[in-house]
Tab-separated table of C-alpha atoms in Angstrom:
chain	number	residue	atom	x	y	z
A	43	MET	CA	79.165	25.152	106.392
A	44	GLU	CA	82.576	25.903	104.938
A	45	ASN	CA	81.083	29.035	103.545
A	46	GLU	CA	80.121	30.117	106.484
A	47	GLN	CA	83.319	28.941	108.954
A	48	LYS	CA	85.090	31.533	106.327
A	49	ALA	CA	82.809	34.284	107.217
A	50	GLN	CA	82.917	33.462	110.530
A	51	ASN	CA	86.951	33.339	110.616
A	52	ILE	CA	86.949	36.793	108.159
A	53	ILE	CA	84.847	38.388	110.695
A	54	ALA	CA	86.808	37.888	114.241
A	55	GLU	CA	89.426	38.376	112.094
A	56	LEU	CA	88.372	42.159	110.911
A	57	ASN	CA	86.697	42.380	114.600
A	58	LEU	CA	90.445	42.004	115.769
A	59	LYS	CA	92.114	44.420	113.316
A	60	MET	CA	90.068	47.027	114.281
A	61	LYS	CA	90.227	46.530	117.984
A	62	ALA	CA	94.198	46.891	117.097
A	63	GLU	CA	93.556	49.797	115.040
A	64	ASN	CA	91.235	51.374	117.866
A	65	THR	CA	94.068	50.721	120.254
A	66	LYS	CA	96.661	52.490	118.632
A	67	GLN	CA	94.274	55.268	117.829
A	68	LYS	CA	93.430	55.909	121.517
A	69	GLU	CA	96.943	55.812	122.201
A	70	ILE	CA	98.188	58.695	119.713
A	71	GLU	CA	94.876	61.011	121.102
A	72	ASP	CA	96.736	60.063	124.881
A	73	GLU	CA	100.021	60.731	123.103
A	74	LEU	CA	98.340	63.884	121.666
A	75	ARG	CA	96.644	65.314	124.718
A	76	ALA	CA	99.726	64.942	126.865
A	77	LYS	CA	101.302	66.978	124.362
A	78	ALA	CA	98.794	70.008	124.673
A	79	VAL	CA	98.966	70.292	128.167
A	80	ILE	CA	102.587	70.303	128.170
A	81	PHE	CA	102.302	73.363	125.296
A	82	GLU	CA	99.922	74.725	127.484
A	83	GLN	CA	101.839	74.804	130.402
A	84	LYS	CA	104.762	76.342	128.098
A	85	TYR	CA	103.059	78.960	126.481
A	86	LEU	CA	101.736	79.965	130.129
A	87	PHE	CA	104.820	80.027	131.191
A	88	SER	CA	106.158	82.100	129.264
A	89	ARG	CA	103.214	84.719	129.512
A	90	GLN	CA	104.043	85.269	132.754
A	91	GLN	CA	107.820	85.696	131.220
A	92	TYR	CA	106.491	88.377	129.191
A	93	GLN	CA	104.333	89.703	131.892
A	94	SER	CA	106.627	89.862	134.164
A	95	THR	CA	109.128	91.521	131.754
A	96	LYS	CA	106.611	93.915	130.444
A	97	ASN	CA	106.571	94.983	134.469
A	98	THR	CA	110.184	95.304	134.835
A	99	ASN	CA	110.317	97.423	131.775
A	100	ASN	CA	107.607	99.815	133.607
A	101	GLU	CA	109.337	99.756	136.355
A	102	LEU	CA	112.176	101.003	135.128
A	103	THR	CA	111.013	103.945	133.319
A	104	MET	CA	109.326	104.930	136.158
A	105	LEU	CA	112.659	104.414	138.113
A	106	ILE	CA	114.188	106.939	135.166
A	107	THR	CA	111.274	109.699	135.711
A	108	ASP	CA	111.189	109.777	139.513
A	109	ILE	CA	115.199	110.268	139.352
A	110	ARG	CA	114.882	113.061	136.805
A	111	GLU	CA	112.112	114.964	139.111
A	112	ARG	CA	114.147	114.844	141.920
A	113	MET	CA	117.314	116.313	140.364
A	114	ALA	CA	114.709	119.139	138.966
A	115	ILE	CA	114.082	119.434	142.743
A	116	PHE	CA	117.018	118.618	144.777
A	117	GLY	CA	119.159	121.124	142.511
A	118	GLN	CA	121.841	121.224	144.904
A	119	LYS	CA	125.769	119.869	143.865
A	120	LYS	CA	123.776	119.433	140.945
A	121	SER	CA	127.622	118.174	139.266
A	122	GLU	CA	127.727	115.421	141.307
A	123	ASN	CA	123.926	114.768	140.890
A	124	ILE	CA	123.807	115.327	137.357
A	125	ALA	CA	127.193	112.590	137.210
A	126	LYS	CA	125.274	110.024	139.496
A	127	ILE	CA	122.260	110.165	137.658
A	128	LYS	CA	123.966	109.528	134.627
A	129	GLU	CA	125.124	106.641	135.678
A	130	TYR	CA	122.039	105.206	137.132
A	131	GLU	CA	120.584	106.059	134.022
A	132	LYS	CA	123.165	103.729	132.223
A	133	SER	CA	122.569	101.201	134.042
A	134	ILE	CA	119.110	101.272	134.222
A	135	VAL	CA	119.258	101.751	130.176
A	136	LEU	CA	121.240	98.492	130.167
A	137	LEU	CA	118.859	96.732	132.168
A	138	GLN	CA	115.947	97.368	129.735
A	139	LYS	CA	117.677	96.774	126.879
A	140	ALA	CA	118.532	93.329	128.602
A	141	VAL	CA	114.817	93.458	129.983
A	142	ARG	CA	113.783	93.940	125.690
A	143	ILE	CA	115.681	91.312	124.607
A	144	HIS	CA	114.200	88.590	127.091
A	145	LYS	CA	110.687	90.147	126.015
A	146	LYS	CA	110.979	89.520	122.696
A	147	THR	CA	112.695	85.755	123.662
A	148	VAL	CA	109.816	85.061	125.378
A	149	SER	CA	107.587	86.707	122.948
A	150	PHE	CA	109.421	84.702	120.201
A	151	LYS	CA	108.416	81.468	122.523
A	152	LEU	CA	104.508	82.848	122.518
A	153	ILE	CA	104.524	82.827	118.872
A	154	TRP	CA	106.150	79.447	118.309
A	155	ILE	CA	103.835	77.960	120.453
A	156	LYS	CA	100.910	79.336	119.513
A	157	LYS	CA	102.107	78.649	115.671
A	158	TYR	CA	102.580	74.801	115.986
A	159	CYS	CA	100.309	73.937	118.660
């Protein structure tokens, strides 16, 4: 009888340990799922930023092309127009640099998220 009682106590103790371990494992799994959701949201946001940056860069390039075409068509006041266009191009080039830097930052974030998620 005494051995049977000891065996039942050991079994009960092991069952409690297993339940505690299962609870702990479930908490860890829930925490990891929550982190995965956060990383997925960050990835999607960064992807949207990357696409937006790419679109902005394309629009700026089209704007430069359009300005150059208009200059060819409307050749009057050539020197004034050229000076204005050069100012615009400088501004656009600066914007493109800023967009490229932002694009690289977003790209780096995407790579980091893919690597560590």
